[in-house]
Amino acid sequence: MHLVKTERLQQADEVEPAPSSAWLTGAAAWFVPGLGHLLLKRWWRALLMGGAVWACFFVGMAMGGHLFDLYAEGSSTLLQVPPMIANLGTGILYMVSWVFDYGFKDDPAQAARATYEYGNTFLLIAGLLNYLNMLDAFDIAAGRKP
Amino acid sequence: MTLFAGLASVVFGAMAKDTTRDRVLYGLKVFAEFMLIGLVLGWILYFIP
């Protein structure tokens, strides 16, 4: 038992720290969905994984989905945090929408649309999928994944 | 639901496994699971008022 623990500690010590380029690639992958894999010249991954995020986001917007921030009216700010973190995963897509105030308004007519909740789900999933993309790009850049 | 399952399974499939064949098979498996679970849950919720 003690030997196993010692081996694990040694293995943990032997893990090389990720190079700064891996952190930059991860940041790029978060900021623009697909860019991380493009920088790594993983064209197909960039197209499929990045494309899935872009498609999810625009489908969600087309369905009338709602983006979350901390300034929603009539509801607890704390409850806005988890979906906001998910939405933030889309990086520049979220930021551009925030700058132009598109998709953030609490509009009853929008909420009444049959596709409103579907749209919300697509927008949340777009961000969460992009977090996966970001981790994948980071792992590849750090040499932890082929 | 199909679109959602398709997009999510593309990402899951592309991330996982080592060979292209394994990735495709895993993506198809995840897609089938999404669809099956979605339909089962849909029917269960249909009977719950």
Tab-separated table of N, CA and C in Angstrom, chain A residues 6-96:
chain	number	residue	atom	x	y	z
A	6	THR	N	3.673	5.774	-2.833
A	6	THR	CA	4.944	6.398	-3.196
A	6	THR	C	5.086	6.490	-4.705
A	7	GLU	N	4.709	5.386	-5.402
A	7	GLU	CA	4.793	5.388	-6.871
A	7	GLU	C	3.900	6.475	-7.457
A	8	ARG	N	2.709	6.594	-6.879
A	8	ARG	CA	1.788	7.611	-7.393
A	8	ARG	C	2.348	9.008	-7.175
A	9	LEU	N	2.934	9.238	-6.019
A	9	LEU	CA	3.523	10.544	-5.754
A	9	LEU	C	4.662	10.836	-6.721
A	10	GLN	N	5.463	9.786	-7.011
A	10	GLN	CA	6.565	9.973	-7.960
A	10	GLN	C	6.032	10.299	-9.348
A	11	GLN	N	4.959	9.568	-9.725
A	11	GLN	CA	4.374	9.825	-11.045
A	11	GLN	C	3.838	11.252	-11.127
A	12	ALA	N	3.218	11.688	-10.016
A	12	ALA	CA	2.682	13.060	-10.004
A	12	ALA	C	3.798	14.083	-10.133
A	13	ASP	N	4.930	13.777	-9.527
A	13	ASP	CA	6.062	14.698	-9.635
A	13	ASP	C	6.637	14.717	-11.041
A	14	GLU	N	6.510	13.548	-11.729
A	14	GLU	CA	7.123	13.443	-13.053
A	14	GLU	C	6.306	14.114	-14.150
A	15	VAL	N	5.047	14.447	-13.882
A	15	VAL	CA	4.219	15.098	-14.904
A	15	VAL	C	4.797	16.467	-15.219
A	16	GLU	N	5.117	16.645	-16.495
A	16	GLU	CA	5.729	17.919	-16.880
A	16	GLU	C	4.670	19.020	-16.928
A	17	PRO	N	5.029	20.208	-16.497
A	17	PRO	CA	4.060	21.308	-16.600
A	17	PRO	C	3.781	21.645	-18.058
A	18	ALA	N	2.546	22.058	-18.313
A	18	ALA	CA	2.165	22.374	-19.692
A	18	ALA	C	2.906	23.620	-20.168
A	19	PRO	N	3.377	23.610	-21.404
A	19	PRO	CA	4.046	24.804	-21.924
A	19	PRO	C	3.062	25.961	-22.080
A	20	SER	N	3.593	27.167	-22.133
A	20	SER	CA	2.710	28.337	-22.223
A	20	SER	C	1.904	28.333	-23.517
A	21	SER	N	2.476	27.706	-24.560
A	21	SER	CA	1.733	27.654	-25.827
A	21	SER	C	0.447	26.840	-25.674
A	22	ALA	N	0.485	25.849	-24.788
A	22	ALA	CA	-0.721	25.039	-24.563
A	22	ALA	C	-1.813	25.885	-23.905
A	23	TRP	N	-1.398	26.738	-22.958
A	23	TRP	CA	-2.382	27.621	-22.313
A	23	TRP	C	-2.961	28.617	-23.318
A	24	LEU	N	-2.079	29.127	-24.199
A	24	LEU	CA	-2.553	30.065	-25.221
A	24	LEU	C	-3.512	29.377	-26.186
A	25	THR	N	-3.172	28.129	-26.552
A	25	THR	CA	-4.053	27.383	-27.456
A	25	THR	C	-5.407	27.149	-26.798
A	26	GLY	N	-5.369	26.787	-25.517
A	26	GLY	CA	-6.619	26.582	-24.780
A	26	GLY	C	-7.450	27.855	-24.733
A	27	ALA	N	-6.769	28.985	-24.488
A	27	ALA	CA	-7.483	30.265	-24.440
A	27	ALA	C	-8.082	30.601	-25.804
A	28	ALA	N	-7.303	30.342	-26.857
A	28	ALA	CA	-7.805	30.609	-28.222
A	28	ALA	C	-8.995	29.713	-28.535
A	29	ALA	N	-8.925	28.458	-28.084
A	29	ALA	CA	-10.020	27.513	-28.335
A	29	ALA	C	-11.296	27.968	-27.630
A	30	TRP	N	-11.130	28.543	-26.447
A	30	TRP	CA	-12.315	29.055	-25.742
A	30	TRP	C	-12.837	30.316	-26.431
A	31	PHE	N	-11.918	31.211	-26.802
A	31	PHE	CA	-12.321	32.518	-27.310
A	31	PHE	C	-13.054	32.408	-28.653
A	32	VAL	N	-12.497	31.651	-29.561
A	32	VAL	CA	-13.167	31.415	-30.855
A	32	VAL	C	-13.316	29.907	-31.032
A	33	PRO	N	-14.538	29.387	-30.946
A	33	PRO	CA	-14.724	27.941	-31.075
A	33	PRO	C	-14.087	27.385	-32.357
A	34	GLY	N	-13.196	26.419	-32.195
A	34	GLY	CA	-12.523	25.803	-33.331
A	34	GLY	C	-11.133	26.345	-33.591
A	35	LEU	N	-10.838	27.543	-33.067
A	35	LEU	CA	-9.544	28.170	-33.355
A	35	LEU	C	-8.374	27.387	-32.741
A	36	GLY	N	-8.591	26.813	-31.577
A	36	GLY	CA	-7.521	26.052	-30.925
A	36	GLY	C	-7.039	24.902	-31.782
A	37	HIS	N	-7.977	24.166	-32.337
A	37	HIS	CA	-7.601	23.045	-33.202
A	37	HIS	C	-7.040	23.536	-34.531
A	38	LEU	N	-7.523	24.679	-35.004
A	38	LEU	CA	-6.961	25.248	-36.232
A	38	LEU	C	-5.484	25.596	-36.030
A	39	LEU	N	-5.171	26.182	-34.865
A	39	LEU	CA	-3.771	26.531	-34.577
A	39	LEU	C	-2.897	25.288	-34.489
A	40	LEU	N	-3.511	24.188	-34.078
A	40	LEU	CA	-2.769	22.920	-33.983
A	40	LEU	C	-2.764	22.147	-35.305
A	41	LYS	N	-3.372	22.764	-36.319
A	41	LYS	CA	-3.500	22.162	-37.651
A	41	LYS	C	-4.266	20.833	-37.623
A	42	ARG	N	-5.212	20.765	-36.733
A	42	ARG	CA	-6.122	19.614	-36.697
A	42	ARG	C	-7.393	20.037	-37.417
A	43	TRP	N	-7.350	20.036	-38.730
A	43	TRP	CA	-8.408	20.641	-39.535
A	43	TRP	C	-9.770	19.992	-39.301
A	44	TRP	N	-9.781	18.660	-39.317
A	44	TRP	CA	-11.054	17.965	-39.194
A	44	TRP	C	-11.685	18.177	-37.826
A	45	ARG	N	-10.834	18.138	-36.809
A	45	ARG	CA	-11.339	18.381	-35.452
A	45	ARG	C	-11.894	19.797	-35.328
A	46	ALA	N	-11.159	20.741	-35.921
A	46	ALA	CA	-11.618	22.131	-35.873
A	46	ALA	C	-12.977	22.269	-36.558
A	47	LEU	N	-13.085	21.623	-37.709
A	47	LEU	CA	-14.332	21.719	-38.475
A	47	LEU	C	-15.495	21.063	-37.726
A	48	LEU	N	-15.252	19.854	-37.239
A	48	LEU	CA	-16.340	19.110	-36.595
A	48	LEU	C	-16.680	19.680	-35.217
A	49	MET	N	-15.656	19.849	-34.387
A	49	MET	CA	-15.912	20.253	-33.005
A	49	MET	C	-16.267	21.742	-32.921
A	50	GLY	N	-15.495	22.559	-33.625
A	50	GLY	CA	-15.810	23.986	-33.645
A	50	GLY	C	-17.131	24.235	-34.350
A	51	GLY	N	-17.325	23.546	-35.469
A	51	GLY	CA	-18.565	23.707	-36.238
A	51	GLY	C	-19.791	23.330	-35.425
A	52	ALA	N	-19.661	22.297	-34.607
A	52	ALA	CA	-20.795	21.867	-33.774
A	52	ALA	C	-21.177	22.978	-32.785
A	53	VAL	N	-20.171	23.650	-32.240
A	53	VAL	CA	-20.445	24.735	-31.279
A	53	VAL	C	-21.125	25.910	-31.977
A	54	TRP	N	-20.564	26.307	-33.112
A	54	TRP	CA	-21.169	27.425	-33.870
A	54	TRP	C	-22.608	27.076	-34.266
A	55	ALA	N	-22.794	25.847	-34.748
A	55	ALA	CA	-24.140	25.430	-35.172
A	55	ALA	C	-25.100	25.441	-33.995
A	56	CYS	N	-24.661	24.911	-32.857
A	56	CYS	CA	-25.509	24.899	-31.650
A	56	CYS	C	-25.914	26.315	-31.261
A	57	PHE	N	-24.941	27.216	-31.311
A	57	PHE	CA	-25.208	28.588	-30.894
A	57	PHE	C	-26.234	29.253	-31.817
A	58	PHE	N	-26.015	29.134	-33.117
A	58	PHE	CA	-26.920	29.826	-34.042
A	58	PHE	C	-28.301	29.168	-34.103
A	59	VAL	N	-28.329	27.861	-33.938
A	59	VAL	CA	-29.638	27.198	-33.864
A	59	VAL	C	-30.378	27.673	-32.610
A	60	GLY	N	-29.648	27.759	-31.506
A	60	GLY	CA	-30.244	28.245	-30.258
A	60	GLY	C	-30.776	29.654	-30.395
A	61	MET	N	-30.005	30.506	-31.058
A	61	MET	CA	-30.448	31.891	-31.273
A	61	MET	C	-31.672	31.931	-32.188
A	62	ALA	N	-31.636	31.119	-33.249
A	62	ALA	CA	-32.754	31.097	-34.193
A	62	ALA	C	-34.036	30.609	-33.517
A	63	MET	N	-33.887	29.757	-32.514
A	63	MET	CA	-35.056	29.240	-31.803
A	63	MET	C	-35.563	30.224	-30.746
A	64	GLY	N	-34.853	31.332	-30.610
A	64	GLY	CA	-35.292	32.347	-29.638
A	64	GLY	C	-34.796	32.088	-28.237
A	65	GLY	N	-33.676	31.406	-28.116
A	65	GLY	CA	-33.117	31.109	-26.797
A	65	GLY	C	-32.644	32.355	-26.071
A	66	HIS	N	-32.438	32.190	-24.778
A	66	HIS	CA	-32.081	33.315	-23.914
A	66	HIS	C	-30.661	33.120	-23.396
A	67	LEU	N	-29.868	34.184	-23.476
A	67	LEU	CA	-28.530	34.149	-22.889
A	67	LEU	C	-28.587	34.751	-21.486
A	68	PHE	N	-27.789	34.223	-20.590
A	68	PHE	CA	-27.851	34.648	-19.192
A	68	PHE	C	-26.670	35.538	-18.829
A	69	ASP	N	-26.974	36.578	-18.072
A	69	ASP	CA	-25.922	37.371	-17.429
A	69	ASP	C	-26.343	37.648	-15.991
A	70	LEU	N	-25.598	38.471	-15.295
A	70	LEU	CA	-25.880	38.686	-13.870
A	70	LEU	C	-26.937	39.751	-13.626
A	71	TYR	N	-27.385	40.389	-14.690
A	71	TYR	CA	-28.285	41.526	-14.524
A	71	TYR	C	-29.711	41.220	-14.931
A	72	ALA	N	-30.132	39.983	-14.759
A	72	ALA	CA	-31.513	39.643	-15.109
A	72	ALA	C	-32.473	40.240	-14.087
A	73	GLU	N	-33.627	40.696	-14.602
A	73	GLU	CA	-34.609	41.315	-13.716
A	73	GLU	C	-35.530	40.253	-13.121
A	74	GLY	N	-35.911	40.488	-11.886
A	74	GLY	CA	-36.937	39.668	-11.263
A	74	GLY	C	-36.521	38.272	-10.863
A	75	SER	N	-35.252	38.000	-10.828
A	75	SER	CA	-34.833	36.674	-10.389
A	75	SER	C	-33.524	36.801	-9.624
A	76	SER	N	-33.232	35.787	-8.853
A	76	SER	CA	-32.038	35.830	-8.029
A	76	SER	C	-30.779	35.840	-8.889
A	77	THR	N	-29.858	36.711	-8.537
A	77	THR	CA	-28.608	36.798	-9.302
A	77	THR	C	-27.833	35.496	-9.220
A	78	LEU	N	-27.906	34.860	-8.047
A	78	LEU	CA	-27.149	33.621	-7.843
A	78	LEU	C	-27.600	32.518	-8.811
A	79	LEU	N	-28.912	32.513	-9.084
A	79	LEU	CA	-29.445	31.488	-9.992
A	79	LEU	C	-28.992	31.709	-11.437
A	80	GLN	N	-28.555	32.927	-11.736
A	80	GLN	CA	-28.109	33.228	-13.099
A	80	GLN	C	-26.684	32.748	-13.360
A	81	VAL	N	-25.965	32.470	-12.267
A	81	VAL	CA	-24.536	32.178	-12.424
A	81	VAL	C	-24.260	30.866	-13.189
A	82	PRO	N	-24.868	29.720	-12.792
A	82	PRO	CA	-24.549	28.481	-13.533
A	82	PRO	C	-24.845	28.557	-15.040
A	83	PRO	N	-26.055	29.021	-15.453
A	83	PRO	CA	-26.272	29.105	-16.899
A	83	PRO	C	-25.373	30.142	-17.566
A	84	MET	N	-25.012	31.193	-16.809
A	84	MET	CA	-24.122	32.195	-17.399
A	84	MET	C	-22.739	31.587	-17.675
A	85	ILE	N	-22.271	30.757	-16.742
A	85	ILE	CA	-20.975	30.101	-16.949
A	85	ILE	C	-21.041	29.199	-18.186
A	86	ALA	N	-22.170	28.486	-18.323
A	86	ALA	CA	-22.336	27.629	-19.509
A	86	ALA	C	-22.346	28.476	-20.776
A	87	ASN	N	-23.102	29.563	-20.768
A	87	ASN	CA	-23.171	30.448	-21.940
A	87	ASN	C	-21.815	31.068	-22.265
A	88	LEU	N	-21.067	31.406	-21.204
A	88	LEU	CA	-19.746	32.038	-21.399
A	88	LEU	C	-18.773	31.142	-22.163
A	89	GLY	N	-19.055	29.855	-22.169
A	89	GLY	CA	-18.181	28.914	-22.876
A	89	GLY	C	-18.084	29.194	-24.359
A	90	THR	N	-19.041	29.921	-24.910
A	90	THR	CA	-18.995	30.190	-26.353
A	90	THR	C	-18.049	31.336	-26.701
A	91	GLY	N	-17.426	31.911	-25.689
A	91	GLY	CA	-16.381	32.918	-25.928
A	91	GLY	C	-16.862	34.147	-26.650
A	92	ILE	N	-16.309	34.364	-27.826
A	92	ILE	CA	-16.590	35.607	-28.554
A	92	ILE	C	-18.054	35.698	-28.973
A	93	LEU	N	-18.697	34.549	-29.179
A	93	LEU	CA	-20.109	34.575	-29.563
A	93	LEU	C	-20.949	35.196	-28.453
A	94	TYR	N	-20.631	34.827	-27.214
A	94	TYR	CA	-21.337	35.397	-26.063
A	94	TYR	C	-21.026	36.887	-25.948
A	95	MET	N	-19.746	37.227	-26.110
A	95	MET	CA	-19.336	38.622	-25.927
A	95	MET	C	-19.972	39.548	-26.965
A	96	VAL	N	-19.972	39.094	-28.210
A	96	VAL	CA	-20.584	39.922	-29.264
A	96	VAL	C	-22.075	40.103	-28.979
